[in-house]
PDB file of N, CA, C and O in Angstrom:
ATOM      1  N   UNK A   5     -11.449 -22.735  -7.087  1.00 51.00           N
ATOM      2  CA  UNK A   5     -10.108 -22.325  -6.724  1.00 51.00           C
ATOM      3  C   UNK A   5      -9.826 -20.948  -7.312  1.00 51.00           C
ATOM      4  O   UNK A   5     -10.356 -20.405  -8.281  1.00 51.00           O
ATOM      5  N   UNK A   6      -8.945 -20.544  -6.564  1.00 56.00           N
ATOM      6  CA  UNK A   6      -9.034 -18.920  -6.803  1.00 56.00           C
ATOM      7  C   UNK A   6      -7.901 -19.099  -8.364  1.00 56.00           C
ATOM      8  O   UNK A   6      -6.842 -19.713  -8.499  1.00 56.00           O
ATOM      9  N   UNK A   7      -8.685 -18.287  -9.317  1.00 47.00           N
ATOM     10  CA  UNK A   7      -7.086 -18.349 -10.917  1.00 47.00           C
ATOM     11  C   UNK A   7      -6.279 -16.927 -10.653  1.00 47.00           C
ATOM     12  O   UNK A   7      -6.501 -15.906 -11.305  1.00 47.00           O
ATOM     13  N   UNK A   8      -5.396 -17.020  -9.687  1.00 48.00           N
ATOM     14  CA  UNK A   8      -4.695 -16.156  -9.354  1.00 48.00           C
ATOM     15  C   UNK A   8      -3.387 -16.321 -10.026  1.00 48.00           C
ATOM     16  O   UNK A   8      -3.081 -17.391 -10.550  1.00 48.00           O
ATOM     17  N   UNK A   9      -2.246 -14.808 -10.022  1.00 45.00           N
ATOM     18  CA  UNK A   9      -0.832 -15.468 -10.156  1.00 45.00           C
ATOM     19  C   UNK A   9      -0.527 -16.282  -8.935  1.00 45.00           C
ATOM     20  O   UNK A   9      -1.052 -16.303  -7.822  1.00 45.00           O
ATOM     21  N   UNK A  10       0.411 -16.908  -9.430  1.00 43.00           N
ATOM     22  CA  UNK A  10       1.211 -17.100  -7.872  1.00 43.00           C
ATOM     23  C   UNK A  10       2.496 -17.471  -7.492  1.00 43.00           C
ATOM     24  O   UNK A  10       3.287 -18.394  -7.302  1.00 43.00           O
ATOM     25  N   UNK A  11       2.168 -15.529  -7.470  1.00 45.00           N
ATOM     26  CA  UNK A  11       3.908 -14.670  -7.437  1.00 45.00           C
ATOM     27  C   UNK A  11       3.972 -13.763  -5.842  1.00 45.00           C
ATOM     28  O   UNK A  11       3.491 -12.643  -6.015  1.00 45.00           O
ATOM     29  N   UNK A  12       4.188 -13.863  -5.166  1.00 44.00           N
ATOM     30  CA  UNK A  12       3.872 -12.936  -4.196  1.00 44.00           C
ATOM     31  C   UNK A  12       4.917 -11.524  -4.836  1.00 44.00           C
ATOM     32  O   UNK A  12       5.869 -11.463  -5.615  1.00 44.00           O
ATOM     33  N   UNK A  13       4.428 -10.891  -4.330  1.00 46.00           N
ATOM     34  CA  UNK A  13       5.549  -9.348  -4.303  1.00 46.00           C
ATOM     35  C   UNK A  13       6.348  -8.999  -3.407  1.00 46.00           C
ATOM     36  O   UNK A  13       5.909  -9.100  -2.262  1.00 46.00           O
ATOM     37  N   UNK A  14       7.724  -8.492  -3.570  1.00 46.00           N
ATOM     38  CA  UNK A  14       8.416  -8.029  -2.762  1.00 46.00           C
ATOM     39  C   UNK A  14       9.532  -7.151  -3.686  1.00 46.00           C
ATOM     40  O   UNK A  14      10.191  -7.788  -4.508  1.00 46.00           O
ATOM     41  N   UNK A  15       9.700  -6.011  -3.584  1.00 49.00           N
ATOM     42  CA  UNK A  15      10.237  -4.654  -4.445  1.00 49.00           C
ATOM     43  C   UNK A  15      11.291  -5.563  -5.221  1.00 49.00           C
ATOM     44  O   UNK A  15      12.350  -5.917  -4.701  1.00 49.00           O
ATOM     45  N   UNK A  16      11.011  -5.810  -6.153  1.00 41.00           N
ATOM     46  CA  UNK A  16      12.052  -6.329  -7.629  1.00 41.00           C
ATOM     47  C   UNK A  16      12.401  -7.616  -7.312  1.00 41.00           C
ATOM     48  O   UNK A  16      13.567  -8.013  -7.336  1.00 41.00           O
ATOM     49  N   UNK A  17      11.179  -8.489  -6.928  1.00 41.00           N
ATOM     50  CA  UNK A  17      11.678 -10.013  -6.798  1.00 41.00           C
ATOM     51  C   UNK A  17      10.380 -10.592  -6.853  1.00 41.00           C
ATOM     52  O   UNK A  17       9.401 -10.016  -6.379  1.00 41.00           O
ATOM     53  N   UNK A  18      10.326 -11.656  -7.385  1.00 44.00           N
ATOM     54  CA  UNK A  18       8.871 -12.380  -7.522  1.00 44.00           C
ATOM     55  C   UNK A  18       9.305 -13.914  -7.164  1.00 44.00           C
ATOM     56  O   UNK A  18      10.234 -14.581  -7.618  1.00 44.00           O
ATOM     57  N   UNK A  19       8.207 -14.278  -6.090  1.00 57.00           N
ATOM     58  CA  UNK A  19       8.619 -15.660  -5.472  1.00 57.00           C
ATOM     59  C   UNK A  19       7.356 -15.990  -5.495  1.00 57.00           C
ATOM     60  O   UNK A  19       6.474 -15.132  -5.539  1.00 57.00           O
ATOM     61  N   UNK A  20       7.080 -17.436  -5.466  1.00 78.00           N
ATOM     62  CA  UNK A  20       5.599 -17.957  -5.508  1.00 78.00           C
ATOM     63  C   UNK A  20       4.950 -18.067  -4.424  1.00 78.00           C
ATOM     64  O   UNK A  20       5.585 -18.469  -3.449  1.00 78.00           O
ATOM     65  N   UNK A  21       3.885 -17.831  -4.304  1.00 90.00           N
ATOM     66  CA  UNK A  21       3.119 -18.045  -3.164  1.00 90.00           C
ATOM     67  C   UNK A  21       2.849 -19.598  -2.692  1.00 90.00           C
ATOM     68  O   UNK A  21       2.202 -20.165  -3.572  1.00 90.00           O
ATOM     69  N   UNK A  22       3.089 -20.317  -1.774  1.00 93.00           N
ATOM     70  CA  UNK A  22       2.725 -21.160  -1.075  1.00 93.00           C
ATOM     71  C   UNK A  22       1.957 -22.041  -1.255  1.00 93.00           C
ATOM     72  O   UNK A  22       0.874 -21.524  -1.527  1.00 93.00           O
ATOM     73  N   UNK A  23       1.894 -23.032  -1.260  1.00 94.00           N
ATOM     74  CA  UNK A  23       0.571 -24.010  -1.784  1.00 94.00           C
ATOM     75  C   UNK A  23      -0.421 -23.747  -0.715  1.00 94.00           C
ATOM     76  O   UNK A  23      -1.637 -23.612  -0.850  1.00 94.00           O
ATOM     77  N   UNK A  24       0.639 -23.671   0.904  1.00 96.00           N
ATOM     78  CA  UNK A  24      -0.242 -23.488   2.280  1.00 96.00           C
ATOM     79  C   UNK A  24      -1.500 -21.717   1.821  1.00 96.00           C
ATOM     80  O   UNK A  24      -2.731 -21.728   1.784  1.00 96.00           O
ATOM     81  N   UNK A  25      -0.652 -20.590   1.580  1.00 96.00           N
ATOM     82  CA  UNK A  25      -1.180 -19.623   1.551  1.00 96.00           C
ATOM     83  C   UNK A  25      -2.784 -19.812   0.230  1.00 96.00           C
ATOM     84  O   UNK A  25      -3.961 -19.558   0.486  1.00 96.00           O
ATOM     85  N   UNK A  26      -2.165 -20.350  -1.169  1.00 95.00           N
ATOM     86  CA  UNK A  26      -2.868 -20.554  -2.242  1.00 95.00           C
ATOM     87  C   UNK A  26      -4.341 -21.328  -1.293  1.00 95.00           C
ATOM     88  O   UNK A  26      -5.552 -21.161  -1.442  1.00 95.00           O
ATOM     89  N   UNK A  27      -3.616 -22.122  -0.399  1.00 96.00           N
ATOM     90  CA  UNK A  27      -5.341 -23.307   0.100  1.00 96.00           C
ATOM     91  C   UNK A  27      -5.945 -21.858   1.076  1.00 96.00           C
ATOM     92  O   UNK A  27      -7.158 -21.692   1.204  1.00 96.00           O
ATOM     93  N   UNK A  28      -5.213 -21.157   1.534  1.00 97.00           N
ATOM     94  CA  UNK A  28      -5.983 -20.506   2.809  1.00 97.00           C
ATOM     95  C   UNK A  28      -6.814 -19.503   2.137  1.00 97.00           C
ATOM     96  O   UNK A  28      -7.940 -19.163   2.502  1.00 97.00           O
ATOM     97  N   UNK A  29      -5.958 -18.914   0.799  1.00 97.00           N
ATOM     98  CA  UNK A  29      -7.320 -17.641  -0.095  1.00 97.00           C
ATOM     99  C   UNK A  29      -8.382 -18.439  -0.496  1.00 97.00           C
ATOM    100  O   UNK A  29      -9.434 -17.845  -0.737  1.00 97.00           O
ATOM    101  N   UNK A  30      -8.360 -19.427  -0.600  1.00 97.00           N
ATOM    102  CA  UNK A  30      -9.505 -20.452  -1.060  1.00 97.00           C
ATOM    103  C   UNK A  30     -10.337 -20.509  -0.081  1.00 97.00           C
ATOM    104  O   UNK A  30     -11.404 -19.895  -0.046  1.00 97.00           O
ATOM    105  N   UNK A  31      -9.838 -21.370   0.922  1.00 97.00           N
ATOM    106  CA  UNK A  31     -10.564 -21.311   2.008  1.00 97.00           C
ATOM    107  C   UNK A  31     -11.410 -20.044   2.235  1.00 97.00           C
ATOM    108  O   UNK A  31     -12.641 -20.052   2.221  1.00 97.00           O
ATOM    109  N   UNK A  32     -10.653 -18.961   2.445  1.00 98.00           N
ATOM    110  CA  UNK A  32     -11.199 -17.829   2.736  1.00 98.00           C
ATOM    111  C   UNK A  32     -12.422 -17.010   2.088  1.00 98.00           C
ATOM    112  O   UNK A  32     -13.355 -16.361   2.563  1.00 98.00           O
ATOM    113  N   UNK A  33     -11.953 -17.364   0.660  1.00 97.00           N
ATOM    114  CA  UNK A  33     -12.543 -17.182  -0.696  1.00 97.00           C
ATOM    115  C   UNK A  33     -14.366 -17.252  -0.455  1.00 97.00           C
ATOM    116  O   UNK A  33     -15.193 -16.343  -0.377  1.00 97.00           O
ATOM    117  N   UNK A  34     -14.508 -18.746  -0.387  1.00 97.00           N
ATOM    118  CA  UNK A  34     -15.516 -19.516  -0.023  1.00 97.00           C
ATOM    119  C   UNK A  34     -16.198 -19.319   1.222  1.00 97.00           C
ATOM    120  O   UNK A  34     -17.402 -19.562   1.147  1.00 97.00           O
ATOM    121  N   UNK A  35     -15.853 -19.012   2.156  1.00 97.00           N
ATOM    122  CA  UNK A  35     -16.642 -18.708   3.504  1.00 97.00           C
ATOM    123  C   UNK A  35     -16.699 -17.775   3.247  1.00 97.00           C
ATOM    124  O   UNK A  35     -17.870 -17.420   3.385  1.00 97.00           O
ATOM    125  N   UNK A  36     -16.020 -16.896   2.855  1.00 97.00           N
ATOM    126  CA  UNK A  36     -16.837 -15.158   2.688  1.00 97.00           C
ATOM    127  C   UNK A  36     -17.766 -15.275   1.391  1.00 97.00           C
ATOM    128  O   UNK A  36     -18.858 -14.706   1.404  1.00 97.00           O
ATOM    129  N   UNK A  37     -17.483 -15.772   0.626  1.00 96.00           N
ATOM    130  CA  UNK A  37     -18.534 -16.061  -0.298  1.00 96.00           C
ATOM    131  C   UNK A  37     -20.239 -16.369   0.071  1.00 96.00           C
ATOM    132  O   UNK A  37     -21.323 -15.927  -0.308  1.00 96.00           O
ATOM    133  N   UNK A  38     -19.778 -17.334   0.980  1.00 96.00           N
ATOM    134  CA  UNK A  38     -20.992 -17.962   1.704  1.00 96.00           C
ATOM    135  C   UNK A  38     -22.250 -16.892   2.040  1.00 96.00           C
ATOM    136  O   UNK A  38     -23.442 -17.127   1.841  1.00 96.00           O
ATOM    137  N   UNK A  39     -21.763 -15.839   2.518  1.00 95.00           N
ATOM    138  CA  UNK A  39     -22.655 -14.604   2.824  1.00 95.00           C
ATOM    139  C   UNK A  39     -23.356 -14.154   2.003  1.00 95.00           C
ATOM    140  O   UNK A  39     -24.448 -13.657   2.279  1.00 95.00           O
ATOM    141  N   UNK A  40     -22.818 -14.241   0.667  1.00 93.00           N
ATOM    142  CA  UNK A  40     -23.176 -12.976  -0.493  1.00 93.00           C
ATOM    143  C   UNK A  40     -24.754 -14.165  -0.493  1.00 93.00           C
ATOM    144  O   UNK A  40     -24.901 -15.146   0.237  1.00 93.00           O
ATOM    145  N   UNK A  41     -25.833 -13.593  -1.652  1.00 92.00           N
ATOM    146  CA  UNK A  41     -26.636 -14.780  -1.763  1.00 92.00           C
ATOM    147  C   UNK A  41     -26.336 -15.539  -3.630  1.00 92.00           C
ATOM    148  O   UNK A  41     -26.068 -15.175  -4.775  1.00 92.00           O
ATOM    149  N   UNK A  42     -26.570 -16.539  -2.972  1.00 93.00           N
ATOM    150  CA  UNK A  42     -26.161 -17.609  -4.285  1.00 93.00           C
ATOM    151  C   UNK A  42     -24.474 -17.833  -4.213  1.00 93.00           C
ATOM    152  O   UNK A  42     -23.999 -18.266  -5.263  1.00 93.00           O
ATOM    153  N   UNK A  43     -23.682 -17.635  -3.302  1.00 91.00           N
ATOM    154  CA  UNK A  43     -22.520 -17.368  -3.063  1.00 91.00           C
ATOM    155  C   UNK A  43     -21.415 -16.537  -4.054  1.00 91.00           C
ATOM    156  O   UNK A  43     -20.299 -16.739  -4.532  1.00 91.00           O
ATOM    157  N   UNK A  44     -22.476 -15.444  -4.049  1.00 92.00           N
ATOM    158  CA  UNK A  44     -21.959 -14.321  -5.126  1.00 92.00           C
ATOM    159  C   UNK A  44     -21.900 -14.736  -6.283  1.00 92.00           C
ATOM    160  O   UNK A  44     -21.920 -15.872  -6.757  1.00 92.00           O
ATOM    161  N   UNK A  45     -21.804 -13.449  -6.842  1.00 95.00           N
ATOM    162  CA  UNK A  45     -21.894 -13.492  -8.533  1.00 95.00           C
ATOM    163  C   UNK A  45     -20.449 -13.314  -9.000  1.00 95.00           C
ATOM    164  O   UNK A  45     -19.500 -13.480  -8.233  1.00 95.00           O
ATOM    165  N   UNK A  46     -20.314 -12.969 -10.295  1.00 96.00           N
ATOM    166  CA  UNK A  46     -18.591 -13.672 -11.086  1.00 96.00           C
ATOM    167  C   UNK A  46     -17.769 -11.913 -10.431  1.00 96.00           C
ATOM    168  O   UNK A  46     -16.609 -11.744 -10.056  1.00 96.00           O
ATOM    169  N   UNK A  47     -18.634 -11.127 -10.494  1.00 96.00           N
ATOM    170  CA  UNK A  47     -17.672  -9.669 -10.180  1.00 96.00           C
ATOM    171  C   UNK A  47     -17.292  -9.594  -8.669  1.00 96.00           C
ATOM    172  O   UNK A  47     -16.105  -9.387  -8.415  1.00 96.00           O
ATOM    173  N   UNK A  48     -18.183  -9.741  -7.625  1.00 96.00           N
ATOM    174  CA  UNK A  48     -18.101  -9.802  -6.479  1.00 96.00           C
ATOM    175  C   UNK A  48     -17.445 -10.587  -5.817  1.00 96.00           C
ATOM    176  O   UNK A  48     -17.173 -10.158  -4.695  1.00 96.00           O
ATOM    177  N   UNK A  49     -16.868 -12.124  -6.181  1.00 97.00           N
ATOM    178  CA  UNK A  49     -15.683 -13.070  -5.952  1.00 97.00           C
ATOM    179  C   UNK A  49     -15.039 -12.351  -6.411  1.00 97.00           C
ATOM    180  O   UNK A  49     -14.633 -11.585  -5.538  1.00 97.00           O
ATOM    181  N   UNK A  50     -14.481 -11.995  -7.801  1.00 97.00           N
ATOM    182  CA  UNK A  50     -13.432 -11.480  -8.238  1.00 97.00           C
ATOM    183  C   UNK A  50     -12.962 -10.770  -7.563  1.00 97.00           C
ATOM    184  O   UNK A  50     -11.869 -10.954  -7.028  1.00 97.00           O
ATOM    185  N   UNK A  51     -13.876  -9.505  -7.380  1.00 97.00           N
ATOM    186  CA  UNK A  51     -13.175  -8.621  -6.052  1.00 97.00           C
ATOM    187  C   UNK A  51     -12.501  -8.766  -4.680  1.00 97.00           C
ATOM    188  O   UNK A  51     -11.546  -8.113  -4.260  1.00 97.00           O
ATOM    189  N   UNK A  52     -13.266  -9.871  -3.980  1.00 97.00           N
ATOM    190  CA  UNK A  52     -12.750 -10.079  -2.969  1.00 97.00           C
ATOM    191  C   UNK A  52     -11.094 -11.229  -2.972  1.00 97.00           C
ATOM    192  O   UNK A  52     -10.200 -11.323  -2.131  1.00 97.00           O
ATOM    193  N   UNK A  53     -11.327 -12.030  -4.510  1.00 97.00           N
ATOM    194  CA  UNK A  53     -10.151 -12.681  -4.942  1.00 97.00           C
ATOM    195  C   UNK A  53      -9.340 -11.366  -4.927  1.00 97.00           C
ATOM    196  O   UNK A  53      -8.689 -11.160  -3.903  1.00 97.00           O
ATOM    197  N   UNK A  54      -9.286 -10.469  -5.888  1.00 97.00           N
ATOM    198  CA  UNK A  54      -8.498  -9.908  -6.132  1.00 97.00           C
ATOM    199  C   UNK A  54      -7.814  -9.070  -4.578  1.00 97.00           C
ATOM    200  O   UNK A  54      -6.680  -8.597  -4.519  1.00 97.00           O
ATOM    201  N   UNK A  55      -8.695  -9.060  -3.588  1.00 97.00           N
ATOM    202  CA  UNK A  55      -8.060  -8.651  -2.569  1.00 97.00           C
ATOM    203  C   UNK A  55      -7.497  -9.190  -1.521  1.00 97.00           C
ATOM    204  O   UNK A  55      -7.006  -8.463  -0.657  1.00 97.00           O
ATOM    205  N   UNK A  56      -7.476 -10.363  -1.432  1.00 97.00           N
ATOM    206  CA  UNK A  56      -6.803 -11.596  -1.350  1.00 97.00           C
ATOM    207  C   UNK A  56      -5.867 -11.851  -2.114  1.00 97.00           C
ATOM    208  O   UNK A  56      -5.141 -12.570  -1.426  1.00 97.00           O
ATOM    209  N   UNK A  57      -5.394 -11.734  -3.103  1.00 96.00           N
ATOM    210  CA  UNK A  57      -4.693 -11.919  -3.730  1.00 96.00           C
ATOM    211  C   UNK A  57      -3.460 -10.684  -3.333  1.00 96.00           C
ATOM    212  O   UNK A  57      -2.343 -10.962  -2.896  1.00 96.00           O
ATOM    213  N   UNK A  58      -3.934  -9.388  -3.584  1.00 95.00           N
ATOM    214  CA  UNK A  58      -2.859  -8.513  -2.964  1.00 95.00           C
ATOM    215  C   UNK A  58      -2.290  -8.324  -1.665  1.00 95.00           C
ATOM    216  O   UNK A  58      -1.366  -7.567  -1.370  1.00 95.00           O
ATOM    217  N   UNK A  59      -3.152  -9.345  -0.672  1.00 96.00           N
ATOM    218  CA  UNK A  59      -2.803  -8.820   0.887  1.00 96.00           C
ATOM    219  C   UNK A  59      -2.151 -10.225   0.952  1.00 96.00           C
ATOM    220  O   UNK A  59      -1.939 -10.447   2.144  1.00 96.00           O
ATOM    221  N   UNK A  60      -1.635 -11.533   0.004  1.00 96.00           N
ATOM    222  CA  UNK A  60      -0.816 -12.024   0.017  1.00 96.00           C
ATOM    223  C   UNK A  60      -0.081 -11.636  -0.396  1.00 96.00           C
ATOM    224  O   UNK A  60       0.649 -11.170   0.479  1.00 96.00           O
ATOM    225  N   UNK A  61       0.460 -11.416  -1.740  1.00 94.00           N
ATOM    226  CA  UNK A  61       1.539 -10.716  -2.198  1.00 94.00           C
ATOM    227  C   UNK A  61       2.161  -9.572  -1.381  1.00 94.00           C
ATOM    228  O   UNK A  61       3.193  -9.032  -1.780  1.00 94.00           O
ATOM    229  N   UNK A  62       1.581  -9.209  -0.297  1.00 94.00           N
ATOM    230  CA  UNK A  62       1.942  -8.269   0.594  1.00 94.00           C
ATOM    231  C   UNK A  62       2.689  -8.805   1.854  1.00 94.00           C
ATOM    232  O   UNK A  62       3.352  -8.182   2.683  1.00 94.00           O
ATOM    233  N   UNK A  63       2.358 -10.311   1.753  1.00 94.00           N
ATOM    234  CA  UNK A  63       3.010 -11.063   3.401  1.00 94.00           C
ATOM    235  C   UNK A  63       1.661 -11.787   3.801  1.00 94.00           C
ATOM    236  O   UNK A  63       1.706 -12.949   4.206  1.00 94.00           O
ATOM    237  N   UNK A  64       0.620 -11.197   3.704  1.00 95.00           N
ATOM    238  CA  UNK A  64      -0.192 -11.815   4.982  1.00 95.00           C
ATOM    239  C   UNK A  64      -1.059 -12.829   4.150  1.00 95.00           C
ATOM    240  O   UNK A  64      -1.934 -12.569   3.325  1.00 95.00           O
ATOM    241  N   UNK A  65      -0.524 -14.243   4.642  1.00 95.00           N
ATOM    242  CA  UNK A  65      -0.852 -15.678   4.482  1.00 95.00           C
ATOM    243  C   UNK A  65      -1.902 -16.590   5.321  1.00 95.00           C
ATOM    244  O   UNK A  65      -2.612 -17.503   4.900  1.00 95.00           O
ATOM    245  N   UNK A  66      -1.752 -15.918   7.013  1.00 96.00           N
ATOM    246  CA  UNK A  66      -2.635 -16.918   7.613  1.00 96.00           C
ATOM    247  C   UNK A  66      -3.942 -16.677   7.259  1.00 96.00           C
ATOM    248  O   UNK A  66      -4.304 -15.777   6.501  1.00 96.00           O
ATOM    249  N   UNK A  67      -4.875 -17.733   7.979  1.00 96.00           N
ATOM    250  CA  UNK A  67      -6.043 -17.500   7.878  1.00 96.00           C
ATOM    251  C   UNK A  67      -7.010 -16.611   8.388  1.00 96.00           C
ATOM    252  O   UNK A  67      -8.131 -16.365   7.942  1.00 96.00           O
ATOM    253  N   UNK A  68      -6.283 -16.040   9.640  1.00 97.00           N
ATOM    254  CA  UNK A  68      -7.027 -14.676  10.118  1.00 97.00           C
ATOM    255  C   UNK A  68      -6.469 -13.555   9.577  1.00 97.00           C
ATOM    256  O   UNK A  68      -7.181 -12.566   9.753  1.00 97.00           O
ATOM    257  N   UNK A  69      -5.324 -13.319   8.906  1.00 97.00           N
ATOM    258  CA  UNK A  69      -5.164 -12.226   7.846  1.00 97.00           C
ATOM    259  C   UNK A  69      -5.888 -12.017   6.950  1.00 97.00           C
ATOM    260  O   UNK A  69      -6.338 -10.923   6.608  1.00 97.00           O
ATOM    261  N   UNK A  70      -6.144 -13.426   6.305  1.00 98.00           N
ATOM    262  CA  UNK A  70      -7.047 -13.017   5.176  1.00 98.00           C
ATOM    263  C   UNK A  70      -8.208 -12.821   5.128  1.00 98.00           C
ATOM    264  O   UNK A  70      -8.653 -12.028   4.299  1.00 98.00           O
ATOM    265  N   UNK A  71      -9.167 -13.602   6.155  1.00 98.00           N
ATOM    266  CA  UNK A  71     -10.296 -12.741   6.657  1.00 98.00           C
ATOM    267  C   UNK A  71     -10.357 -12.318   6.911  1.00 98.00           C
ATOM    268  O   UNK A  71     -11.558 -12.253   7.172  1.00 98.00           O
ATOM    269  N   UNK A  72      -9.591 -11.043   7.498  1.00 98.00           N
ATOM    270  CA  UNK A  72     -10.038  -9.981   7.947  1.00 98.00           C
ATOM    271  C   UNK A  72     -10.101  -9.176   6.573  1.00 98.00           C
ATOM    272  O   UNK A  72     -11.098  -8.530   6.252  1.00 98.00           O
ATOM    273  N   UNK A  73      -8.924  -9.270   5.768  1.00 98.00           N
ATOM    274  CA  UNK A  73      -9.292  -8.720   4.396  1.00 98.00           C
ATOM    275  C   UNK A  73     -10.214  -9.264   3.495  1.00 98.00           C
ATOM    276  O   UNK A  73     -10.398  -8.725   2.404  1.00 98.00           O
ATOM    277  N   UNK A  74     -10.859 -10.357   3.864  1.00 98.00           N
ATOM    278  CA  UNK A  74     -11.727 -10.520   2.976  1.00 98.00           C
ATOM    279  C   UNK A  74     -13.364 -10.021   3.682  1.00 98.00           C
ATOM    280  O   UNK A  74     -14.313  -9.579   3.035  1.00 98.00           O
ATOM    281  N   UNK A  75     -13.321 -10.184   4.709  1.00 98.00           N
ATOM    282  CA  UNK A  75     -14.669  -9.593   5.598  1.00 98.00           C
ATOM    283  C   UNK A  75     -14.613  -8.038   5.129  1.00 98.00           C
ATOM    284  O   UNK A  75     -15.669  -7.405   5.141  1.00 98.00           O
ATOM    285  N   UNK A  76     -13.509  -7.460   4.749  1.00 98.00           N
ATOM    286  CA  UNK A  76     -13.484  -5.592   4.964  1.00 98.00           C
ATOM    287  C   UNK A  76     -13.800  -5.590   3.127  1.00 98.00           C
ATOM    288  O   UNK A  76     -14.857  -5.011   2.874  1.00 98.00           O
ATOM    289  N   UNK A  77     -13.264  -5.985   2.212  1.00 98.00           N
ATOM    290  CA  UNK A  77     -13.981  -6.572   0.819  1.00 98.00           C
ATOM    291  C   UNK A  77     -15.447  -6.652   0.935  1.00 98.00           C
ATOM    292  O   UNK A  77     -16.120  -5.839   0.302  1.00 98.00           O
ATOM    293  N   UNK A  78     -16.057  -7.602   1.724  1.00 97.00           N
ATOM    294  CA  UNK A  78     -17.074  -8.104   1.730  1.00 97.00           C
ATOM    295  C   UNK A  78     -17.912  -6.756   2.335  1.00 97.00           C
ATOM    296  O   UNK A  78     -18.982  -6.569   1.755  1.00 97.00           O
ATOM    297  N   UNK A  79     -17.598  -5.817   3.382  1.00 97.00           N
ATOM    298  CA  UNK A  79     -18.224  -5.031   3.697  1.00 97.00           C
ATOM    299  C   UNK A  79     -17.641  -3.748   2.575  1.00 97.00           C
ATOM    300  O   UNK A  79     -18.327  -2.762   2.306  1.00 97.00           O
ATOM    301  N   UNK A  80     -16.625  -3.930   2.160  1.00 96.00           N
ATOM    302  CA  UNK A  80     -16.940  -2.211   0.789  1.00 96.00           C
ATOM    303  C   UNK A  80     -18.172  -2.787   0.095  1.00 96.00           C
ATOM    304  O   UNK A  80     -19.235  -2.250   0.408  1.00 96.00           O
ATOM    305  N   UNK A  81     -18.224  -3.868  -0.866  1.00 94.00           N
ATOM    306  CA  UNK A  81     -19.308  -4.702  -1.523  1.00 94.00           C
ATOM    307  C   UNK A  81     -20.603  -4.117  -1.096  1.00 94.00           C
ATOM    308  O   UNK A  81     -21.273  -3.365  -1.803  1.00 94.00           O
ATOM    309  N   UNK A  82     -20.893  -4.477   0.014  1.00 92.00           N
ATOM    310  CA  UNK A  82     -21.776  -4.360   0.629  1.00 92.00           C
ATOM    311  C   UNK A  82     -22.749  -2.548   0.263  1.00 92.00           C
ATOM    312  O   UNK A  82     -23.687  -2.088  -0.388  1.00 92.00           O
ATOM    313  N   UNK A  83     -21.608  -2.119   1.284  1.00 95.00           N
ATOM    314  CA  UNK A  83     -21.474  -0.461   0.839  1.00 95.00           C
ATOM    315  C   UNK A  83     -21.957  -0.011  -0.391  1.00 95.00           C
ATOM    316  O   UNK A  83     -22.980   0.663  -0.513  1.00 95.00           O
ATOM    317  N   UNK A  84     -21.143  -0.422  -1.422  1.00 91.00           N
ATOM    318  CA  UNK A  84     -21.579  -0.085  -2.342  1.00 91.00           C
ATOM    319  C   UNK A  84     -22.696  -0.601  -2.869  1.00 91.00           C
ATOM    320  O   UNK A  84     -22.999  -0.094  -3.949  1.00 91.00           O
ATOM    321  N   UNK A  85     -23.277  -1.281  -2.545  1.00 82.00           N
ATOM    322  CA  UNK A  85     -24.686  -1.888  -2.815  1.00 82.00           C
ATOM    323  C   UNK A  85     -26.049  -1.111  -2.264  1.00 82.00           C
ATOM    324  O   UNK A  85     -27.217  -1.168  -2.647  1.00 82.00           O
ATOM    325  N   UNK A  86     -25.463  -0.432  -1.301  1.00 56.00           N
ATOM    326  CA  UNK A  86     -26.601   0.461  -0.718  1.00 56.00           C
ATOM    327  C   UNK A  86     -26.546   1.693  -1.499  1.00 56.00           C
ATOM    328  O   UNK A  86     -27.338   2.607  -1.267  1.00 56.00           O
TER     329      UNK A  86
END
């Protein structure tokens, strides 16, 4: 499970994120994980947690929001690996 806050952001107000949104970065978490090999190492989740984590706090909750931010994570990663 992702050890995130779970505060979403919105300019001078902090509200919690969703139990629905909290299951979908997970979800998301884990299938993009799936790619890396060994299903990534402790820095490379982190990263893509951590960007998941901000593109909720930003609004975007469903599950094709967050893969798409977690696939574009998964391809900087990548990038920088070459």
């Amino acid at each position: 499970m992702l050890a995130a806050t779970s505060h979403a952001y919105r300019p001078g107000v902090m509200t919690e994120l969703s139990e629905r949104t909290k299951a979908n970065m997970d979800v998301v978490l884990e299938e993009t994980c799936r790619q890396l090999p060994h299903g990534g190492d402790h820095d490379s989740r982190r990263f893509i947690a951590q960007r998941l984590i901000e593109a909720a706090q930003s609004g975007h909750s469903t599950l094709g929001e967050l893969g798409i931010i977690a696939r574009h994570a998964l391809a900087e990663l990548v990038a920088k690996g070459s």
